[in-house]
Amino acid sequence: MIQSTALITTFRSVNSIPLFFIKFFPFSISSSTSAESPEPSINHQLFSLLSHPNWQKHPSLKTLIPSLSPSSLSSFLSQNPNLNPQIALSFFNYLSCVPSFKLNVQSYAPLLRILISNNLFRVAQKTRLNMLKSCETRDDAVFTMRLLLDMNKYDEFKLNVWAYNTLLMCLSRFVMIEEMKCVFDEMLSDLIKPDIYTFNTMINAYCKLGNVVEADFYLSKILQADLSPDTHTYTSFILGHCRRKDVDSAYKVFEEMPKKGCRRNVVSYNNLIHGLCEAGRMDEAMRLFVEMGDEDACCPNVRTYTILIDALCGLDRRVQALQLFDEMKEKGCKPNVHTCTVLVDGLCKDFKLDEARVLVNVMSENGLVPNVVTYNALIDGYCKKGLVDVALDVFDTMESNNCIPNVRTYNELISGFCRIKKVHKAMSLLDKMLERKLSPTDVTFNLLVHGQCKEGEIASAFRLLRLMEENGLAPDEWTYGTLVDGLCERGRVEEAHTIFSSLKEKGIKVNVAIYTALIDGFCKAERVDFALTLFKEMIEEGCSPNACTYNVLINGLCKQGNQLEAAQLLQRMLESGVKPTIESYSILIEQLLKESAFNHAYKVFYLMDSMGHKPDVCIYTSFLVAYYNEEKLKEAEDVMAKMAEEGVRPDLMAYTVMIDGYGRAGLLNRAFDVLKRMFRAGHEPSHYTYSILIKHLSQGGLYLKTEASSINIADVWKAVKFETLLELFDKMGEYGCPPNTNTFSSLATGLCREGRIEEASRLLDHMQSCEISPSEDIYTSMVNCCCKLKLFEDAARYLETMLTQGFLPCLESCKLLVCGLYDDGNNEKAKATFFRLLDCGYNNDEVAWKLLIDGLLKRGFVDRCSELLDIMEKNRLQLSTQTYSLLLEGIDRTDNK
C-alpha cells in the first residue's frame, strides 16, 4: 500500500513538470514517465486486452475503463512505442467516445509519436487538429504549441499555413498575444506565407483587448501582401473600437464596410449594438437592431436579442426586455441559456420571483440546462426578498441537476441569512464552503461581519476579523465600516471612533460610508456638535459627503428640535451640488408634523415637489400618523385617496398606521378591512401590527380613544387574555385572512417576552390543532422563555423538537440552555445537549465563541468549558488557531482569578 502511494506521488510529480521543459524534451519526458510507471498492472492488462483481435468485445474492457485515467493512458502509450499504430489509434478513438472518460492534451503526445514513427503522417495531422480542439485552458494551449513547434522538425509533419492558422486560433481563444506573436514569427522564419485568415486571427486577438494600434499594423500587412480586408477584418475593428469605449470610431468602420464592397454580417451588427449598449446609447442600439432586417441575409440572432435584453434589464426597462423576449420566440429565434439567465436576473431584480422560477423550469423542459449563473440569480432574488428557505430549495435543485455551486452561490445565501438575522446559519455555510474546497473571499467575511454586527454580536464580529486574517485576507474599508456602524448602533461611539482613528495607520482610506456611520452614531448619541465637527473634518480630508451623510445630520438636528439649522443644512446641500433625496425632505416633514406644524410641513412638501421629487409612501405615512394623532379621520382618508390617485401603494407601516387610526376611532370593522387589504397586497403583518390589533380588541372596540391610545404596546402582552387572541383569530377568519404561521409566531413572541409560557404553550397547541406547523421562531421564543423562567427541562424538550424537525436553533438559545443546565446542577444533561448540537452543522468556531467563551467562561465554568472542549476535540471538530488561543487564554485567565 505504501509503495503504491509512493508511485502515485512520483507519477503526479512527473505530470507537474513545468511546460517549458516539454518544448525541449517532449519525448524524454514520456520516457521518464515510462521508467516510473505508477500502474504496471493496468499497463499489463491493457497490453493483454489489445493483443486480442476483437478487443472491443472482450469482457474485461468495461471493467478496465473505470480504472483508467488520461495520465495512465499516456503512460501506457509511452511505454509501448512499438504498439501497432492502428490498434493504438482505434483504442484512443474508442476512449474518446466513452462519456465517463475525458482525454486531455497530454494524452495526444505519445499517440502522435507512435503515428509519426510509423510514417502515418496524414492520420497524425488529423490527430494534431483534434489535439488543438481539445485545449480547454491556457496551459493546454501552451503545452500543445510547444509540442507542435518541436515536432515541426519532421519534414512530413511540418506545419503548413492551415495548421499554423489553426494553432493561432487556438491561442486566440485564450487571448495569448505573446505566444501568438511567437508562432507568427516562427511561421515567417519557416517561409510559410501568411494568408488573410492568419492576419485576421492576429487582428481579432488584438481587437479583443481593444488594442487597435497593433491591429492596424497587421492590417497594413494585409495590404502589403496584396490581399483585401474582408468582413471578418472590419468586424474585428468594430469590436476593437467598442472595447476601448470609442463607439463613434466603431460606427465609422461599420459605415465604411458597404463602401469597401464588404457585406456586414450579424457579428458586425452585434459588436456595434453591444458597444452602443455599453455606452448607454440604448435608443441607437434599438434603431440599429430594427435596421438589421434591411441588410440582405442578416437577421438578428440569439446573441443580438440577448445583448439587448441584458441592456434593457440593466436600465430597469424590463417590460421592454420581456416584450423583446416574446418577439424573439415568435420569430423562431430560440433563446439560449444566457438569454434566459439575463431575463431570470431581470425578473428577480423586479422581485417577480415566481415568474423567474417558472422560466428556469421552462428552460429545463426545453432542453436548456440552467447554469450556476442562472441559479445564482434566482437564489439572490429569493434571499433579497427574505425567502431564504425557498432559496435553499433552489440550491437543492441546483445540486440535484449536477450544477456545482460556486463562491458567489454561498455568498448570496450567507447574505440572505444575515438579512433575516440568522447569522448562525450563515456561519454554518462557511464550513460547507471549505468542505467543497471553495475559498471564502473578503466578500464572504464582510457579509458575516455585517451579520454578526446586525445581531449585536460585536465580539464575534471582531473574532471574524482575526479569522479573516488567518485565512490570508486583509480586512478593508468595508470590513471596518461595518464594525464602526455596528458599534454605533449599540451606542459604543467612543470605541467606533477609536477604530476610525486607527485606520490611517493601517493604510486604509476612510470612505464616505465610514464617516457617515460615525456621524450617525454621534447624532443618535445626542452629540450632534461632535458629529458636525466630524462632518467638517470629512470635507477638509477631501472626502465628499453624499446625500446619506447630509440626511443623518439633518435627522440629528431635527431630533434636537433644531429644525432651522436642519433646513439651512438642506440648503447647503443644494449649494454643494449634492441633490437632496426624498428622505432629506421626509425627515423635515416628519419632524414638523410631530409638532403639528402642518403649514410648514406642506411648504416643505411643495418645495420637494418643485425639485422634481414625487412623495413616496414614507411621506404619506407621516401625514397619516399626524392626522390620526390629531383625530382628524377625514383628513387621513383624504391622504389615502391622494396616495391611490398618485399610484403610491401602502407598505407594511402605512397599513399598520391605518389599522391603528381606525382602532383609535373605535372602527374595528374598518381596521380589519384594512388588514384584509394588507394581506391581499402581499404584506405580512408584523409583530407591531398584531400588537395594535390586540390593543384595540382588548378595548372591546368601544369608543375609548384616550384609554386605547394610552396603552403601551409592551403592556398589551402583559395583560392580554387568551380569549382575546381567539377573538382575533375569529375576526381574521371572518375577513378572509385566517391566521397563518406568521400570526402565531408574532403572538408567541409577544407572550414569551413577558414570560407568559403557559399562554404561549396553549397558543402552540391551538396552532397544531389548526394543522399549522410551528415555525423555527416560535420554538426559539419558547426555548428562550423557558430558560429565563429557569424551566430548563422544558427548554431542552423544545430544543430537541426543533432539532428533530430539522431546525437549527440560534446559538444564543443554546447558550442560555447549556449554561442554565450547568447553573441548575444538571451537568449530564448540559453535556448531552452540547454533544447533540455538535452533529447539527454549526460552524465550530462560532460554537466555541458563543457557548464556551461568551457562555461558560464568562460564568466561571472553567472545568465545564475544558470538558466540552475535549468533547469537540474527540469528535475531531477543528477550531481555528485564533479561537483555540482565545479559549486557552480564557481558561488561564479565569483559573488565575
Coordinates of C-alpha atoms in Angstrom, one line a residue, residues 265-798:
N265 CA -22.8 40.2 -41.1
V266 CA -24.7 39.6 -37.9
V267 CA -21.5 39.7 -35.9
S268 CA -20.7 43.2 -37.3
Y269 CA -24.1 44.3 -36.0
N270 CA -23.8 42.5 -32.7
N271 CA -20.4 44.1 -31.9
L272 CA -21.7 47.6 -32.6
I273 CA -25.1 47.1 -30.8
H274 CA -23.2 45.7 -27.8
G275 CA -20.8 48.7 -27.9
L276 CA -23.8 51.2 -28.0
C277 CA -25.5 49.4 -25.1
E278 CA -22.3 49.5 -23.1
A279 CA -22.1 53.3 -23.8
G280 CA -25.6 53.8 -22.6
R281 CA -26.8 54.7 -26.1
M282 CA -29.8 52.3 -25.9
D283 CA -32.1 54.0 -28.4
E284 CA -29.4 54.0 -31.1
A285 CA -28.8 50.3 -30.4
M286 CA -32.5 49.6 -30.9
R287 CA -32.6 51.6 -34.1
L288 CA -29.7 49.6 -35.4
F289 CA -31.5 46.4 -34.4
V290 CA -34.5 47.4 -36.5
E291 CA -32.3 48.2 -39.4
M292 CA -30.8 44.7 -39.4
G293 CA -33.7 43.4 -41.4
D294 CA -32.9 45.8 -44.3
E295 CA -29.5 44.1 -44.8
D296 CA -29.8 41.0 -47.1
A297 CA -29.5 37.7 -45.2
C298 CA -28.7 39.5 -41.9
C299 CA -31.3 38.7 -39.4
P300 CA -30.9 39.2 -35.6
N301 CA -29.7 36.0 -33.9
V302 CA -29.9 34.8 -30.3
R303 CA -26.9 36.9 -29.4
T304 CA -28.4 40.1 -30.8
Y305 CA -31.5 39.6 -28.7
T306 CA -29.5 38.6 -25.6
I307 CA -27.4 41.8 -25.8
L308 CA -30.5 44.0 -26.0
I309 CA -32.4 42.1 -23.3
D310 CA -29.4 42.3 -21.0
A311 CA -29.0 46.0 -21.6
L312 CA -32.8 46.8 -21.1
C313 CA -32.8 44.8 -17.8
G314 CA -29.7 46.8 -16.7
L315 CA -31.6 50.1 -17.4
D316 CA -34.7 48.8 -15.4
R317 CA -36.6 48.7 -18.7
R318 CA -37.7 45.1 -18.0
V319 CA -41.1 45.4 -19.6
Q320 CA -39.4 46.1 -22.9
A321 CA -37.0 43.3 -22.3
L322 CA -39.9 40.8 -21.8
Q323 CA -41.5 42.1 -25.0
L324 CA -38.3 41.5 -26.9
F325 CA -38.1 38.0 -25.4
D326 CA -41.6 37.2 -26.7
E327 CA -40.8 38.7 -30.1
M328 CA -37.7 36.6 -30.3
K329 CA -39.7 33.4 -29.8
E330 CA -42.4 34.5 -32.2
K331 CA -39.8 35.0 -34.9
G332 CA -38.4 31.5 -34.4
C333 CA -35.2 32.5 -32.7
K334 CA -34.7 30.1 -29.8
P335 CA -33.4 31.7 -26.6
N336 CA -30.2 30.1 -25.2
V337 CA -29.1 29.6 -21.6
H338 CA -27.5 33.1 -21.5
T339 CA -30.7 34.8 -22.8
C340 CA -32.8 33.1 -20.2
T341 CA -30.3 33.8 -17.4
V342 CA -30.3 37.5 -18.2
L343 CA -34.1 37.5 -18.1
V344 CA -34.2 35.5 -14.9
D345 CA -31.9 38.0 -13.3
G346 CA -34.0 40.9 -14.5
L347 CA -37.2 39.3 -13.2
C348 CA -35.5 38.7 -9.8
K349 CA -34.5 42.3 -9.6
D350 CA -38.1 43.2 -10.1
F351 CA -39.0 40.6 -7.4
K352 CA -41.1 38.7 -9.9
L353 CA -39.6 35.5 -8.4
D354 CA -42.4 33.1 -9.3
E355 CA -42.1 34.1 -13.0
A356 CA -38.4 33.8 -12.8
R357 CA -38.7 30.2 -11.3
V358 CA -41.2 29.2 -14.0
L359 CA -38.8 30.4 -16.6
V360 CA -36.0 28.3 -15.1
N361 CA -38.4 25.3 -15.2
V362 CA -39.3 26.0 -18.8
M363 CA -35.6 26.1 -19.7
S364 CA -35.1 22.6 -18.3
E365 CA -38.3 21.3 -20.2
N366 CA -36.9 22.8 -23.4
G367 CA -33.5 21.1 -23.0
L368 CA -31.7 24.2 -21.9
V369 CA -29.6 23.3 -18.8
P370 CA -29.6 26.2 -16.3
N371 CA -26.0 27.0 -15.3
V372 CA -24.6 28.3 -12.0
V373 CA -25.2 31.9 -13.1
T374 CA -28.9 31.2 -13.7
Y375 CA -29.4 29.5 -10.3
N376 CA -27.4 32.3 -8.6
A377 CA -29.7 34.9 -10.0
L378 CA -32.7 33.1 -8.6
I379 CA -31.1 32.4 -5.2
D380 CA -30.1 36.0 -4.9
G381 CA -33.6 37.2 -5.7
Y382 CA -35.2 35.0 -3.1
C383 CA -32.6 35.9 -0.5
K384 CA -33.1 39.7 -1.1
K385 CA -36.9 39.1 -0.6
G386 CA -36.1 37.3 2.7
L387 CA -37.3 34.0 1.4
V388 CA -34.1 32.1 2.2
D389 CA -35.9 28.7 2.7
V390 CA -37.1 28.9 -0.9
A391 CA -33.5 29.9 -1.9
L392 CA -32.3 26.7 -0.2
D393 CA -34.9 24.7 -2.2
V394 CA -33.4 26.2 -5.4
F395 CA -29.9 25.4 -4.1
D396 CA -31.0 21.7 -3.6
T397 CA -32.5 21.6 -7.1
M398 CA -29.2 23.1 -8.5
E399 CA -27.2 20.3 -6.8
S400 CA -29.6 17.5 -7.9
N401 CA -29.1 18.8 -11.5
N402 CA -25.4 18.4 -11.1
C403 CA -24.8 22.1 -11.2
I404 CA -21.9 22.8 -8.8
P405 CA -22.4 25.9 -6.5
N406 CA -19.5 28.4 -6.6
V407 CA -18.3 31.0 -4.1
R408 CA -21.0 33.5 -5.2
T409 CA -23.8 31.0 -4.6
Y410 CA -22.7 30.7 -1.0
N411 CA -22.1 34.4 -0.6
E412 CA -25.7 35.0 -1.7
L413 CA -27.1 32.5 0.8
I414 CA -24.9 33.9 3.5
S415 CA -26.2 37.4 2.7
G416 CA -29.8 36.1 2.8
F417 CA -29.4 34.5 6.2
C418 CA -27.7 37.6 7.6
R419 CA -30.5 39.7 6.2
I420 CA -33.1 37.8 8.2
K421 CA -30.9 37.8 11.3
K422 CA -29.9 34.1 11.2
V423 CA -26.2 34.6 11.3
H424 CA -25.6 31.1 12.9
K425 CA -27.0 29.6 9.6
A426 CA -24.8 31.9 7.6
M427 CA -21.7 30.8 9.6
S428 CA -22.6 27.1 9.0
L429 CA -22.3 27.8 5.3
L430 CA -18.7 28.9 5.8
D431 CA -17.8 25.3 6.8
K432 CA -19.7 23.9 3.8
M433 CA -17.7 26.1 1.5
L434 CA -14.4 24.8 2.9
E435 CA -15.7 21.2 2.6
R436 CA -16.2 21.8 -1.1
K437 CA -12.6 23.3 -1.4
L438 CA -14.1 26.7 -2.1
S439 CA -12.0 29.6 -0.6
P440 CA -14.1 32.3 1.2
T441 CA -13.4 35.7 -0.2
D442 CA -13.2 39.1 1.5
V443 CA -16.9 39.5 0.4
T444 CA -17.8 36.3 2.4
F445 CA -16.2 37.6 5.6
N446 CA -17.6 41.1 5.2
L447 CA -21.1 39.7 4.9
L448 CA -20.5 37.6 8.0
V449 CA -19.1 40.5 10.0
H450 CA -22.1 42.5 8.9
G451 CA -24.4 39.7 10.0
Q452 CA -22.8 39.4 13.5
C453 CA -22.9 43.2 14.0
K454 CA -26.6 43.3 12.9
E455 CA -27.4 40.8 15.7
G456 CA -25.4 42.8 18.2
E457 CA -22.6 40.1 18.4
I458 CA -19.8 42.6 18.2
A459 CA -17.2 40.3 19.9
S460 CA -17.9 37.6 17.3
A461 CA -17.5 40.2 14.5
F462 CA -14.0 41.1 15.8
R463 CA -13.2 37.4 16.0
L464 CA -14.2 37.1 12.4
L465 CA -11.8 39.9 11.6
R466 CA -8.9 37.8 13.0
L467 CA -10.2 34.6 11.3
M468 CA -10.2 36.6 8.0
E469 CA -6.5 37.5 8.5
E470 CA -5.8 33.9 9.4
N471 CA -7.2 32.9 6.0
G472 CA -4.8 35.3 4.3
L473 CA -7.3 38.0 3.6
A474 CA -6.8 41.7 4.5
P475 CA -9.8 43.5 6.1
D476 CA -10.7 46.5 4.0
E477 CA -12.7 49.7 4.4
W478 CA -15.9 47.8 4.1
T479 CA -15.0 45.4 6.9
Y480 CA -14.1 48.3 9.3
G481 CA -17.0 50.4 8.1
T482 CA -19.3 47.6 9.2
L483 CA -17.6 47.4 12.6
V484 CA -17.9 51.1 13.1
D485 CA -21.6 51.0 12.1
G486 CA -22.2 48.0 14.4
L487 CA -20.6 49.7 17.4
C488 CA -22.5 52.9 16.7
E489 CA -25.8 51.0 16.5
R490 CA -25.1 49.7 20.0
G491 CA -24.2 53.2 21.3
R492 CA -20.5 52.4 21.6
V493 CA -19.4 55.5 19.7
E494 CA -16.1 56.0 21.5
E495 CA -14.9 52.5 20.5
A496 CA -16.1 53.2 17.0
H497 CA -14.1 56.4 16.9
T498 CA -11.0 54.6 18.2
I499 CA -11.2 52.2 15.2
F500 CA -11.9 55.1 12.9
S501 CA -8.7 56.9 14.2
S502 CA -6.6 53.8 13.7
L503 CA -7.4 53.3 10.0
K504 CA -4.8 55.7 8.7
E505 CA -2.1 53.7 10.5
K506 CA -3.4 50.6 8.8
G507 CA -3.2 52.2 5.4
I508 CA -6.9 52.1 4.9
K509 CA -8.6 55.1 3.4
V510 CA -11.6 56.3 5.3
N511 CA -14.5 56.4 2.8
V512 CA -17.8 58.3 2.9
A513 CA -19.7 55.2 4.3
I514 CA -17.4 55.1 7.4
Y515 CA -17.7 58.8 8.0
T516 CA -21.5 58.7 7.6
A517 CA -21.8 55.7 10.0
L518 CA -19.8 57.5 12.7
I519 CA -21.6 60.8 12.2
D520 CA -24.9 59.0 12.5
G521 CA -23.7 57.2 15.7
F522 CA -22.8 60.5 17.4
C523 CA -26.1 62.1 16.3
K524 CA -28.0 59.1 17.8
A525 CA -25.9 59.5 21.0
E526 CA -27.2 63.1 21.1
R527 CA -23.7 64.5 20.4
V528 CA -24.6 66.5 17.3
D529 CA -21.9 69.1 17.9
F530 CA -19.2 66.4 17.6
A531 CA -21.0 64.9 14.6
L532 CA -20.8 68.4 12.9
T533 CA -17.1 68.5 13.8
L534 CA -16.6 65.2 12.0
F535 CA -18.6 66.5 9.1
K536 CA -16.2 69.5 8.8
E537 CA -13.2 67.2 9.1
M538 CA -14.5 64.9 6.5
I539 CA -14.7 67.8 3.9
E540 CA -11.2 69.0 4.9
E541 CA -9.8 65.5 4.3
G542 CA -11.2 65.6 0.7
C543 CA -14.0 63.0 1.4
S544 CA -17.1 64.5 -0.2
P545 CA -20.3 64.0 1.8
N546 CA -23.2 62.3 -0.1
A547 CA -26.9 62.6 0.4
C548 CA -26.9 60.0 3.1
T549 CA -24.3 62.0 5.1
Y550 CA -26.4 65.1 5.0
N551 CA -29.6 63.2 5.8
V552 CA -28.2 61.7 9.1
L553 CA -27.1 65.2 10.2
I554 CA -30.5 66.7 9.2
N555 CA -32.1 64.0 11.2
G556 CA -29.8 64.6 14.2
L557 CA -30.6 68.3 14.2
C558 CA -34.3 67.6 13.9
K559 CA -34.3 65.2 16.8
Q560 CA -32.7 68.1 18.9
G561 CA -35.5 70.3 17.8
N562 CA -33.2 72.4 15.7
Q563 CA -35.3 72.5 12.5
L564 CA -34.0 75.9 11.4
E565 CA -30.4 74.6 11.3
A566 CA -31.6 71.4 9.6
A567 CA -33.3 73.5 6.9
Q568 CA -30.1 75.5 6.5
L569 CA -28.1 72.3 6.0
L570 CA -30.6 71.2 3.4
Q571 CA -29.9 74.5 1.5
R572 CA -26.1 74.0 1.9
M573 CA -26.6 70.5 0.5
L574 CA -28.0 72.0 -2.7
E575 CA -25.3 74.6 -2.9
S576 CA -22.6 71.9 -2.6
G577 CA -24.0 70.2 -5.7
V578 CA -25.5 67.2 -3.7
K579 CA -29.1 66.6 -4.8
P580 CA -31.4 66.1 -1.8
T581 CA -33.2 62.8 -1.8
I582 CA -36.9 62.2 -0.8
E583 CA -35.5 61.1 2.6
S584 CA -34.0 64.6 3.1
Y585 CA -37.4 66.2 2.8
S586 CA -39.1 63.3 4.6
I587 CA -37.0 63.9 7.8
L588 CA -38.0 67.6 8.0
I589 CA -41.7 66.9 7.1
E590 CA -41.9 64.1 9.8
Q591 CA -40.4 66.3 12.5
L592 CA -42.7 69.3 11.6
L593 CA -45.7 67.0 11.7
K594 CA -44.7 65.7 15.1
E595 CA -45.0 69.3 16.3
S596 CA -48.4 69.7 14.5
A597 CA -46.8 72.3 12.2
F598 CA -48.9 71.3 9.3
N599 CA -48.5 74.5 7.3
H600 CA -44.7 74.4 7.5
A601 CA -44.8 70.6 6.6
Y602 CA -46.8 71.4 3.5
K603 CA -44.3 74.1 2.5
V604 CA -41.5 71.6 2.6
F605 CA -43.8 69.1 0.7
Y606 CA -44.4 71.6 -2.1
L607 CA -40.7 72.6 -2.2
M608 CA -39.9 68.9 -2.6
D609 CA -42.4 68.6 -5.4
S610 CA -40.9 71.6 -7.2
M611 CA -37.5 69.9 -7.0
G612 CA -38.8 67.0 -9.1
H613 CA -39.3 64.6 -6.2
K614 CA -42.6 62.8 -6.0
P615 CA -43.7 62.0 -2.5
D616 CA -43.2 58.4 -1.5
V617 CA -45.1 56.1 0.8
C618 CA -43.0 57.2 3.8
I619 CA -44.0 60.8 3.5
Y620 CA -47.7 60.0 3.1
T621 CA -47.4 57.7 6.1
S622 CA -46.0 60.6 8.1
F623 CA -49.1 62.7 7.3
L624 CA -51.4 59.7 8.2
V625 CA -49.7 59.4 11.6
A626 CA -50.1 63.1 12.2
Y627 CA -53.8 63.2 11.3
Y628 CA -54.7 60.1 13.3
N629 CA -52.9 61.6 16.3
E630 CA -55.0 64.7 15.9
E631 CA -58.1 62.6 15.5
K632 CA -58.6 64.0 12.0
L633 CA -60.0 60.9 10.3
K634 CA -61.4 62.7 7.3
E635 CA -58.0 64.3 6.5
A636 CA -56.3 61.0 6.9
E637 CA -58.7 59.4 4.5
D638 CA -58.0 62.3 2.0
V639 CA -54.3 61.4 2.3
M640 CA -55.2 57.7 1.5
A641 CA -57.2 58.9 -1.5
K642 CA -54.3 61.0 -2.7
M643 CA -52.0 58.0 -2.4
A644 CA -54.3 55.9 -4.6
E645 CA -54.6 58.8 -7.1
E646 CA -50.8 59.1 -7.4
G647 CA -50.4 55.3 -7.6
V648 CA -48.4 55.1 -4.4
R649 CA -49.0 51.7 -2.8
P650 CA -49.2 51.5 1.0
D651 CA -46.4 49.5 2.6
L652 CA -46.4 47.5 5.9
M653 CA -46.1 50.6 8.1
A654 CA -48.7 52.6 6.2
Y655 CA -51.3 49.7 6.6
T656 CA -50.4 49.4 10.3
V657 CA -50.9 53.1 10.8
M658 CA -54.3 52.9 9.2
I659 CA -55.3 50.0 11.4
D660 CA -54.2 51.9 14.4
G661 CA -56.1 55.0 13.3
Y662 CA -59.4 53.2 12.8
G663 CA -58.8 51.3 16.0
R664 CA -58.5 54.5 17.9
A665 CA -61.7 55.8 16.4
G666 CA -63.4 52.6 17.6
L667 CA -64.0 51.5 14.0
L668 CA -62.7 47.9 14.4
N669 CA -64.5 46.6 11.3
R670 CA -62.7 49.2 9.2
A671 CA -59.4 48.3 10.9
F672 CA -59.9 44.6 9.9
D673 CA -60.9 45.6 6.4
V674 CA -57.5 47.3 6.1
L675 CA -55.9 44.1 7.4
K676 CA -57.7 42.2 4.7
R677 CA -56.3 44.7 2.1
M678 CA -52.9 44.3 3.6
F679 CA -52.9 40.6 3.1
R680 CA -54.2 40.9 -0.4
A681 CA -51.3 43.3 -1.2
G682 CA -48.9 40.6 -0.2
H683 CA -47.7 42.2 3.1
E684 CA -47.4 40.0 6.1
P685 CA -48.4 41.9 9.3
S686 CA -45.6 42.5 11.7
H687 CA -45.4 41.8 15.5
Y688 CA -46.3 45.5 15.9
T689 CA -49.3 45.2 13.6
Y690 CA -50.7 42.4 15.7
S691 CA -49.9 44.3 18.9
I692 CA -52.0 47.2 17.6
L693 CA -54.9 44.9 16.7
I694 CA -54.9 43.2 20.1
K695 CA -54.7 46.6 21.9
H696 CA -57.9 47.7 20.2
L697 CA -59.6 44.3 20.6
S698 CA -58.8 44.4 24.3
Q699 CA -60.8 47.7 24.5
G700 CA -63.8 45.8 23.2
G701 CA -64.0 48.1 20.2
L702 CA -65.7 50.8 22.2
Y703 CA -65.2 54.4 21.6
L704 CA -62.5 54.9 24.2
K705 CA -59.8 56.9 22.3
T706 CA -57.9 58.1 25.3
E707 CA -57.7 54.8 27.0
A708 CA -56.8 52.9 23.9
S709 CA -54.1 55.3 22.9
S710 CA -52.6 55.3 26.3
I711 CA -52.0 51.6 26.5
N712 CA -48.3 50.8 25.9
I713 CA -47.6 48.1 23.4
A714 CA -45.5 46.1 25.9
D715 CA -48.4 46.3 28.4
V716 CA -50.7 44.7 25.8
W717 CA -48.7 41.4 26.1
K718 CA -48.7 41.6 29.9
A719 CA -52.5 42.0 30.1
V720 CA -54.0 40.3 27.1
K721 CA -56.4 37.4 27.8
F722 CA -56.1 34.2 25.8
E723 CA -59.8 34.7 24.8
T724 CA -58.8 37.9 23.1
L725 CA -56.3 36.0 20.9
L726 CA -59.1 33.6 19.9
E727 CA -61.3 36.5 19.1
L728 CA -58.5 37.9 16.9
F729 CA -58.4 34.6 15.0
D730 CA -62.2 34.6 14.5
K731 CA -62.1 38.2 13.2
M732 CA -59.3 37.4 10.8
G733 CA -61.2 34.4 9.5
E734 CA -64.4 36.5 9.2
Y735 CA -62.5 39.0 7.0
G736 CA -60.9 36.3 4.7
C737 CA -57.4 36.4 6.1
P738 CA -57.2 33.5 8.5
P739 CA -54.2 33.3 10.9
N740 CA -51.0 31.7 9.5
T741 CA -47.6 30.7 10.8
N742 CA -46.5 34.3 10.9
T743 CA -49.6 35.3 13.0
F744 CA -48.9 32.6 15.6
S745 CA -45.1 33.5 15.6
S746 CA -45.9 37.1 16.3
L747 CA -48.2 36.3 19.1
A748 CA -45.9 33.7 20.7
T749 CA -43.0 36.3 20.6
G750 CA -45.1 38.8 22.5
L751 CA -46.2 36.3 25.2
C752 CA -42.8 34.8 25.6
R753 CA -41.1 38.2 26.0
E754 CA -43.4 38.8 29.0
G755 CA -42.6 35.3 30.4
R756 CA -46.2 34.0 29.8
I757 CA -45.1 30.5 29.0
E758 CA -48.5 28.8 29.9
E759 CA -50.4 31.0 27.4
A760 CA -47.7 30.5 24.8
S761 CA -48.0 26.7 25.2
R762 CA -51.7 27.0 24.8
L763 CA -51.2 29.0 21.7
L764 CA -48.8 26.3 20.3
D765 CA -51.4 23.6 21.0
H766 CA -54.1 25.7 19.3
M767 CA -51.8 26.2 16.3
Q768 CA -51.2 22.5 15.9
S769 CA -55.0 21.8 16.2
C770 CA -55.4 24.2 13.2
E771 CA -52.9 21.9 11.4
I772 CA -50.4 24.7 11.1
S773 CA -46.8 23.7 11.8
P774 CA -44.9 25.8 14.3
S775 CA -42.0 27.8 12.9
E776 CA -38.4 27.9 14.0
D777 CA -39.0 31.4 15.5
I778 CA -41.9 30.1 17.7
Y779 CA -39.7 27.3 19.1
T780 CA -36.9 29.8 19.6
S781 CA -39.2 32.1 21.6
M782 CA -40.3 29.1 23.7
V783 CA -36.8 27.9 24.5
N784 CA -35.7 31.4 25.5
C785 CA -38.7 32.0 27.6
C786 CA -38.3 28.7 29.5
C787 CA -34.6 29.5 30.1
K788 CA -35.5 32.9 31.6
L789 CA -38.0 31.2 33.8
K790 CA -35.4 28.5 34.7
L791 CA -37.6 25.8 33.2
F792 CA -34.6 24.1 31.7
E793 CA -36.1 20.7 31.2
D794 CA -38.9 22.2 29.2
A795 CA -36.4 24.3 27.2
A796 CA -34.4 21.2 26.4
R797 CA -37.6 19.5 25.2
Y798 CA -38.5 22.3 22.9

